[in-house]
Coordinates of C-alpha atoms in Angstrom, one line a residue:
M87 CA 84.1 72.5 -57.9
I88 CA 84.7 69.0 -56.5
T89 CA 82.8 67.4 -59.5
T90 CA 84.7 69.3 -61.8
W91 CA 88.2 68.3 -60.0
Q92 CA 86.8 64.6 -60.4
R93 CA 85.9 64.5 -63.7
Y94 CA 89.6 66.1 -64.2
L95 CA 91.1 63.3 -62.5
R96 CA 88.9 60.8 -64.5
R97 CA 89.9 62.4 -67.8
H98 CA 94.0 62.3 -67.1
P99 CA 95.0 59.1 -65.2
R100 CA 98.3 59.1 -66.7
G101 CA 98.8 62.3 -65.0
V102 CA 97.6 61.0 -61.8
D103 CA 99.7 58.0 -61.6
I104 CA 102.7 60.3 -62.4
T105 CA 101.7 62.5 -59.8
V106 CA 101.2 60.2 -57.0
A107 CA 104.4 58.2 -57.8
L108 CA 106.3 61.4 -57.3
V109 CA 104.6 61.9 -54.2
L110 CA 105.4 58.5 -53.1
F111 CA 108.9 58.9 -53.6
V112 CA 109.3 61.9 -51.7
V113 CA 107.6 60.6 -48.7
A114 CA 110.0 57.5 -49.0
F115 CA 113.1 59.4 -49.5
P116 CA 113.7 60.5 -45.9
G117 CA 112.8 57.1 -44.7
S118 CA 116.0 55.8 -46.7
F119 CA 118.3 58.0 -44.2
A120 CA 116.6 57.3 -41.1
D121 CA 117.2 54.4 -38.5
V122 CA 119.7 52.3 -40.8
D123 CA 122.0 50.0 -38.9
H124 CA 125.1 52.1 -37.9
L125 CA 127.1 49.4 -39.2
A126 CA 126.4 50.0 -42.8
A127 CA 128.7 51.7 -45.3
P128 CA 127.9 55.2 -45.7
N129 CA 127.2 54.8 -49.3
H130 CA 124.9 51.8 -48.1
R131 CA 122.3 54.8 -47.8
W132 CA 121.4 55.3 -50.9
L133 CA 120.0 51.7 -51.6
G134 CA 117.0 52.7 -50.0
V135 CA 116.7 55.6 -52.2
L136 CA 117.1 53.2 -55.1
L137 CA 114.7 50.7 -54.0
A138 CA 112.2 53.2 -53.0
G139 CA 112.8 55.0 -56.8
L140 CA 112.1 51.4 -58.5
S141 CA 109.0 50.8 -56.4
C142 CA 107.7 54.1 -57.2
T143 CA 108.2 54.3 -60.7
A144 CA 106.6 50.6 -61.3
L145 CA 103.4 52.0 -59.4
L146 CA 103.0 53.8 -63.2
W147 CA 101.7 50.7 -64.4
H148 CA 99.5 49.9 -61.5
R149 CA 96.1 50.2 -63.7
S150 CA 97.0 47.4 -66.3
R151 CA 99.4 45.6 -64.0
P152 CA 98.5 45.6 -60.8
R153 CA 100.0 41.9 -59.7
T154 CA 103.5 42.8 -61.3
V155 CA 103.6 46.0 -59.8
T156 CA 102.8 44.6 -56.3
I157 CA 105.6 41.9 -56.7
V158 CA 108.3 44.4 -57.7
A159 CA 107.1 46.3 -54.8
V160 CA 107.4 43.4 -52.2
L161 CA 110.6 42.7 -53.7
C162 CA 112.0 46.0 -53.1
A163 CA 110.3 46.2 -49.4
T164 CA 112.1 42.7 -48.8
A165 CA 115.6 44.0 -50.1
M166 CA 115.2 47.0 -48.0
A167 CA 114.7 45.4 -44.8
L168 CA 117.2 42.7 -45.1
A169 CA 119.4 45.7 -45.7
G170 CA 118.7 46.6 -42.3
Y171 CA 116.5 49.6 -42.7
V172 CA 113.7 49.9 -40.0
M173 CA 110.5 49.3 -42.2
T174 CA 108.5 52.7 -41.3
V175 CA 105.1 53.7 -43.0
L176 CA 107.6 56.4 -45.2
L177 CA 109.4 53.2 -46.5
L178 CA 106.4 51.1 -46.8
A179 CA 104.2 53.6 -48.8
P180 CA 105.1 52.5 -52.1
L181 CA 104.1 48.7 -51.2
M182 CA 101.0 49.9 -49.4
A183 CA 99.8 51.8 -52.6
A184 CA 100.7 48.8 -54.9
L185 CA 98.2 46.6 -52.4
Y186 CA 95.3 49.0 -52.1
S187 CA 95.5 48.9 -56.2
L188 CA 95.7 45.4 -56.4
A189 CA 92.8 44.5 -54.0
E190 CA 90.5 47.4 -56.1
R191 CA 91.4 45.7 -59.2
T192 CA 91.8 41.9 -59.0
D193 CA 90.0 39.2 -57.5
R194 CA 89.8 38.2 -53.5
E195 CA 92.0 35.3 -53.8
T196 CA 94.5 37.0 -55.9
T197 CA 94.6 40.3 -52.9
R198 CA 94.7 37.4 -50.1
N199 CA 97.9 35.5 -51.8
L200 CA 99.4 38.4 -52.7
T201 CA 99.2 40.3 -49.3
L202 CA 100.1 37.3 -47.4
A203 CA 103.0 36.9 -49.5
A204 CA 104.0 40.4 -48.6
V205 CA 103.4 40.2 -44.9
V206 CA 105.6 37.0 -44.9
L207 CA 108.6 38.5 -46.9
V208 CA 108.6 41.8 -45.3
A209 CA 108.1 40.5 -41.7
G210 CA 110.7 37.7 -42.4
A211 CA 113.2 40.2 -43.6
C212 CA 112.6 42.6 -40.5
V213 CA 113.1 40.1 -38.6
I214 CA 116.4 38.8 -40.2
G215 CA 118.2 42.0 -41.1
G216 CA 116.3 44.5 -38.6
P217 CA 119.0 46.7 -36.9
A218 CA 120.5 45.5 -33.4
G219 CA 118.7 46.7 -30.5
E220 CA 115.3 47.4 -31.9
S221 CA 112.2 45.9 -30.3
L222 CA 111.3 42.8 -32.3
A223 CA 107.8 43.2 -31.6
L224 CA 107.9 46.8 -33.1
M225 CA 109.8 45.6 -36.1
V226 CA 107.1 42.6 -37.2
I227 CA 104.0 44.2 -35.8
G228 CA 104.0 47.7 -37.9
P229 CA 104.8 46.2 -41.1
I230 CA 102.2 43.6 -40.6
A231 CA 99.5 46.5 -39.7
Y232 CA 101.0 48.9 -42.4
L233 CA 100.7 45.8 -45.3
L234 CA 97.2 44.7 -44.0
L235 CA 95.4 48.2 -44.0
P236 CA 95.7 49.3 -47.3
A237 CA 94.7 45.4 -48.9
A238 CA 91.3 45.8 -46.4
L239 CA 90.9 49.6 -47.9
G240 CA 91.3 48.2 -51.6
S241 CA 88.9 45.2 -51.2
T242 CA 86.5 47.6 -49.2
A243 CA 86.5 49.7 -52.4
R244 CA 86.3 46.9 -54.9
F245 CA 83.0 45.9 -53.1
R246 CA 81.6 49.2 -53.0
T247 CA 82.5 49.6 -56.7
A248 CA 80.6 46.3 -57.4
Y249 CA 77.6 47.5 -55.6
L250 CA 77.3 50.4 -57.2
D251 CA 77.8 48.5 -60.7
S252 CA 75.0 46.0 -59.9
V253 CA 72.8 49.3 -58.6
R254 CA 73.2 51.1 -61.8
A255 CA 72.6 47.9 -64.0
R256 CA 69.6 47.2 -61.9
A257 CA 68.1 50.5 -62.5
E258 CA 68.9 50.3 -66.0
H259 CA 67.2 47.3 -66.6
A260 CA 64.4 48.8 -64.5
E261 CA 64.5 51.7 -67.3
R262 CA 64.3 49.1 -70.1
T263 CA 61.7 47.2 -68.7
R264 CA 59.4 49.9 -67.7
E265 CA 60.1 51.5 -71.8
E266 CA 59.1 48.0 -72.8
E267 CA 56.3 47.5 -70.7
A268 CA 55.0 50.9 -71.8
R269 CA 55.7 50.0 -75.2
H270 CA 53.5 46.7 -75.0
R271 CA 50.6 48.6 -73.4
V272 CA 50.8 51.0 -76.1
A273 CA 50.4 48.2 -78.7
E274 CA 48.0 46.5 -76.9
E275 CA 45.8 49.5 -76.5
R276 CA 45.7 50.2 -80.2
M277 CA 45.2 46.8 -81.0
R278 CA 41.9 46.9 -78.6
I279 CA 40.8 50.2 -80.2
A280 CA 41.5 49.1 -83.7
R281 CA 39.5 45.8 -82.9
E282 CA 36.6 47.7 -81.3
L283 CA 36.6 50.1 -84.5
H284 CA 36.8 46.9 -86.7
D285 CA 33.5 45.5 -85.1
V286 CA 32.0 48.8 -85.2
S287 CA 32.4 49.8 -88.6
A288 CA 32.3 46.5 -90.1
H289 CA 28.8 45.7 -88.7
H290 CA 27.3 49.0 -89.4
L291 CA 28.5 49.3 -93.0
A292 CA 27.6 45.8 -93.8
L293 CA 24.3 46.3 -92.3
A294 CA 24.0 49.7 -94.6
N295 CA 25.1 48.0 -97.7
A296 CA 22.6 45.2 -97.5
Q297 CA 19.8 47.8 -96.7
A298 CA 20.6 50.0 -99.5
T299 CA 20.9 47.3 -101.9
T300 CA 17.4 45.8 -101.1
A301 CA 16.0 49.7 -101.1
A302 CA 17.4 49.8 -104.5
L303 CA 15.8 46.8 -105.8
L304 CA 12.5 47.5 -104.3
I305 CA 12.1 51.2 -105.2
R306 CA 10.0 50.7 -108.0
S307 CA 8.2 47.6 -107.4
H308 CA 7.3 48.1 -103.5
P309 CA 8.3 51.6 -102.5
D310 CA 6.5 51.5 -99.1
Q311 CA 9.4 48.8 -98.1
A312 CA 12.2 50.7 -99.9
E313 CA 11.1 54.1 -97.7
K314 CA 11.4 51.5 -94.7
L315 CA 14.4 50.3 -95.5
V316 CA 16.0 54.1 -96.3
T317 CA 14.5 55.0 -92.9
A318 CA 16.5 51.8 -91.5
L319 CA 19.7 52.9 -93.2
G320 CA 19.5 56.4 -91.4
E321 CA 19.4 55.0 -88.5
T322 CA 21.9 52.3 -89.0
T323 CA 24.6 54.8 -90.2
G324 CA 23.4 57.6 -87.0
T325 CA 24.2 54.3 -84.9
A326 CA 27.4 53.5 -86.6
L327 CA 28.7 57.6 -86.5
R328 CA 27.5 57.3 -82.5
E329 CA 29.6 54.3 -81.8
M330 CA 32.2 55.1 -83.3
K331 CA 32.6 58.3 -81.8
A332 CA 32.3 57.0 -78.4
T333 CA 35.2 54.9 -79.4
V334 CA 37.2 57.5 -80.5
G335 CA 36.6 59.8 -77.9
L336 CA 38.9 57.5 -75.7
L337 CA 41.9 58.8 -77.7
R338 CA 40.3 62.2 -76.6
Q339 CA 39.6 61.7 -73.0
Q340 CA 42.4 63.3 -70.6
G341 CA 42.4 62.4 -67.1
D342 CA 41.2 65.7 -66.1
T343 CA 38.1 65.3 -67.7
P344 CA 36.4 62.5 -66.3
D345 CA 32.6 63.3 -66.7
D346 CA 32.7 63.7 -70.7
P347 CA 29.7 62.3 -71.9
L348 CA 30.1 58.9 -73.5
Q349 CA 27.9 56.3 -74.9
P350 CA 27.7 53.0 -72.3
A351 CA 29.6 50.0 -73.7
P352 CA 26.9 47.7 -75.4
G353 CA 25.9 44.3 -74.0
L354 CA 23.6 41.2 -74.3
A355 CA 20.5 43.6 -73.1
Q356 CA 21.1 45.6 -76.4
L357 CA 20.6 42.6 -78.4
P358 CA 17.1 42.8 -79.3
A359 CA 17.7 46.2 -81.2
L360 CA 20.7 44.6 -82.9
L361 CA 18.5 41.6 -84.0
D362 CA 16.0 44.0 -85.3
T363 CA 18.4 46.0 -87.5
H364 CA 19.5 42.7 -89.3
A365 CA 15.9 42.0 -89.6
A366 CA 15.5 45.5 -91.5
A367 CA 18.3 44.3 -93.9
G368 CA 16.6 40.8 -94.5
L369 CA 18.2 38.8 -92.2
T370 CA 15.9 37.0 -89.7
V371 CA 17.7 35.9 -86.4
T372 CA 16.2 33.3 -84.1
L373 CA 17.4 34.1 -80.4
T374 CA 17.3 31.1 -77.7
T375 CA 18.4 31.1 -74.3
H376 CA 19.1 28.1 -72.1
G377 CA 19.6 28.1 -68.5
E378 CA 19.2 31.0 -66.1
P379 CA 20.9 34.3 -67.1
R380 CA 23.1 35.3 -64.9
P381 CA 24.8 38.9 -64.0
L382 CA 27.6 39.2 -66.3
T383 CA 30.9 41.8 -66.0
P384 CA 31.4 44.7 -68.0
G385 CA 34.0 42.7 -69.9
V386 CA 31.9 39.4 -70.5
D387 CA 29.2 41.1 -71.4
L388 CA 31.2 43.7 -74.0
T389 CA 32.5 40.6 -75.5
A390 CA 29.7 38.3 -75.6
Y391 CA 27.8 41.2 -77.7
R392 CA 31.1 41.9 -79.7
I393 CA 31.0 38.1 -81.1
V394 CA 27.2 38.0 -81.4
Q395 CA 27.7 41.1 -83.8
E396 CA 30.7 40.1 -85.7
A397 CA 29.1 36.7 -86.4
L398 CA 25.8 38.1 -87.7
T399 CA 28.1 40.6 -89.7
N400 CA 30.0 37.6 -91.7
I401 CA 26.6 35.9 -91.9
A402 CA 24.8 39.2 -93.9
K403 CA 28.2 39.7 -95.8
H404 CA 28.8 36.2 -97.0
A405 CA 26.4 33.2 -96.1
R406 CA 23.7 34.1 -98.8
T407 CA 20.9 33.4 -96.5
S408 CA 17.9 35.0 -95.0
T409 CA 17.9 33.2 -91.5
A410 CA 20.4 32.6 -88.7
D411 CA 20.4 31.4 -85.3
V412 CA 21.8 33.0 -81.7
R413 CA 21.7 30.5 -78.6
L414 CA 22.7 31.8 -75.2
A415 CA 23.5 29.0 -72.8
Y416 CA 24.1 29.4 -68.9
T417 CA 26.1 27.5 -66.4
H418 CA 27.0 27.8 -63.2
D419 CA 30.3 29.2 -64.6
R420 CA 30.0 29.8 -68.2
L421 CA 28.1 31.4 -70.7
T422 CA 27.9 29.5 -74.2
I423 CA 27.3 31.4 -77.6
S424 CA 26.8 29.7 -80.9
V425 CA 25.8 31.5 -84.0
T426 CA 24.7 29.1 -86.8
D427 CA 23.4 29.5 -90.3
H428 CA 22.4 27.3 -93.2
G429 CA 23.6 29.3 -95.9
T430 CA 25.8 28.2 -98.9
G431 CA 28.3 31.2 -98.9
R432 CA 31.4 31.2 -96.7
T433 CA 30.9 33.4 -93.9
G434 CA 34.5 33.6 -93.3
R435 CA 37.9 32.4 -94.5
T436 CA 39.4 29.4 -93.1
P437 CA 39.2 29.4 -89.0
G438 CA 42.2 31.5 -87.8
E439 CA 42.0 34.1 -90.7
G440 CA 40.5 37.4 -91.4
Y441 CA 40.2 40.4 -89.2
G442 CA 36.8 39.4 -87.8
L443 CA 37.4 36.2 -86.4
I444 CA 41.0 37.1 -85.2
G445 CA 39.3 39.6 -83.3
M446 CA 36.5 37.1 -81.8
R447 CA 39.1 34.7 -80.9
E448 CA 41.3 37.4 -79.1
R449 CA 38.5 38.7 -77.1
A450 CA 37.7 35.3 -76.1
Q451 CA 41.1 34.4 -75.2
S452 CA 41.3 37.5 -73.2
L453 CA 39.0 36.7 -70.7
G454 CA 40.1 33.1 -70.6
G455 CA 38.0 31.6 -72.6
R456 CA 37.6 30.3 -76.0
L457 CA 36.3 30.6 -79.5
H458 CA 35.7 27.8 -82.2
A459 CA 34.3 28.8 -85.9
G460 CA 34.4 26.7 -88.8
P461 CA 31.8 25.3 -91.6
R462 CA 29.2 22.6 -90.4
P463 CA 29.0 19.5 -91.5
T464 CA 25.5 19.8 -92.9
G465 CA 26.3 23.1 -94.1
G466 CA 26.5 26.6 -93.3
F467 CA 28.8 28.0 -90.4
D468 CA 29.1 28.1 -86.9
V469 CA 31.0 30.1 -84.5
T470 CA 30.8 28.8 -80.8
A471 CA 32.4 31.0 -78.0
E472 CA 32.8 29.9 -74.4
L473 CA 33.2 32.7 -71.8
P474 CA 33.7 32.3 -68.4
L475 CA 31.3 34.1 -66.1
H476 CA 33.9 35.3 -63.5
P477 CA 37.1 35.7 -65.4
G478 CA 40.4 36.6 -63.3
P479 CA 42.2 40.1 -63.8
S480 CA 42.3 41.2 -67.5
R481 CA 43.0 44.3 -69.5
E482 CA 40.0 43.6 -71.3
D483 CA 37.8 43.7 -68.6
S484 CA 37.6 47.6 -68.7
T485 CA 34.9 49.8 -70.4
P486 CA 36.3 50.6 -74.2

């Protein structure tokens, strides 16, 4: 019921203003006939009614012109005080309403200046034109208190409104920030999954294509080798299907099913198997390790494996060579990976182009590392990545 009433008041502000003005005039009307100087003429009593009506009428514009309405109310109250009226709360009601609206709708300096002017004028007029025999203290202290109270209440209402507006603005900003952060995280997750799918599919499809092409060439002249390649081709496609199932399975995994069986993320421990699959496709890869191998975090281990995998895939697709070198160098805080070949083809586009090179570079940068890929001065292509052994917190440090 209260909510409906408040909603009605907000929808009909003009009706509210008219009602308030009429109520204040009814309140001020009896004050115009009370405690008037007995020396005044009888028709002098209607001066208070006229001035009170003017003040109440001006209140109809208190929303759009609070300063003008306050000035009119101050002048009317001053005129009544000079005319000998005792400025009770009844006669000051229109001015009090104007001061409240002024304090609620304008700034602090305007409220302070006009309130001070109203106090000085009305109190001074009470001293000058007050009825004989009335206590000077009562004639001055009462009006001052009556005028300061609505100004203070209006200022409090303005502060409360400003506070609620700021709270609402902060809440809206926080809501927008949460939505933007959620969209940002969703976009990052999509990019991560797309990169993972690209690494898996590109590697295995390139190997499968090389194995199938070689088997087709050898099927008549060397059927035994062709049979081995066909067998390896089946293993390659089976591995591709398993890895893609594990990756896509993340999209289906629910929070209530943590025990879903997923394949573990690959790492450098699986490099021998990776090199064997390339050897079966006709690419001989030499692996050398410098320094003492150190334990890697899951994110670094996965990133190192994917970089080697993507670099070898590019060699198999573009390099027109049968050999490649993979070098792992461990220091106290870094792992340096170098994948090189001596082929005559292009193992990638210019540095920075292509989804494979972009994916490798993003993986390295997500851990605080860096990657360089480009042609070698002596021929061939080189991919070098430097990864920190203990990276800071990163979204990429989670198992895909």
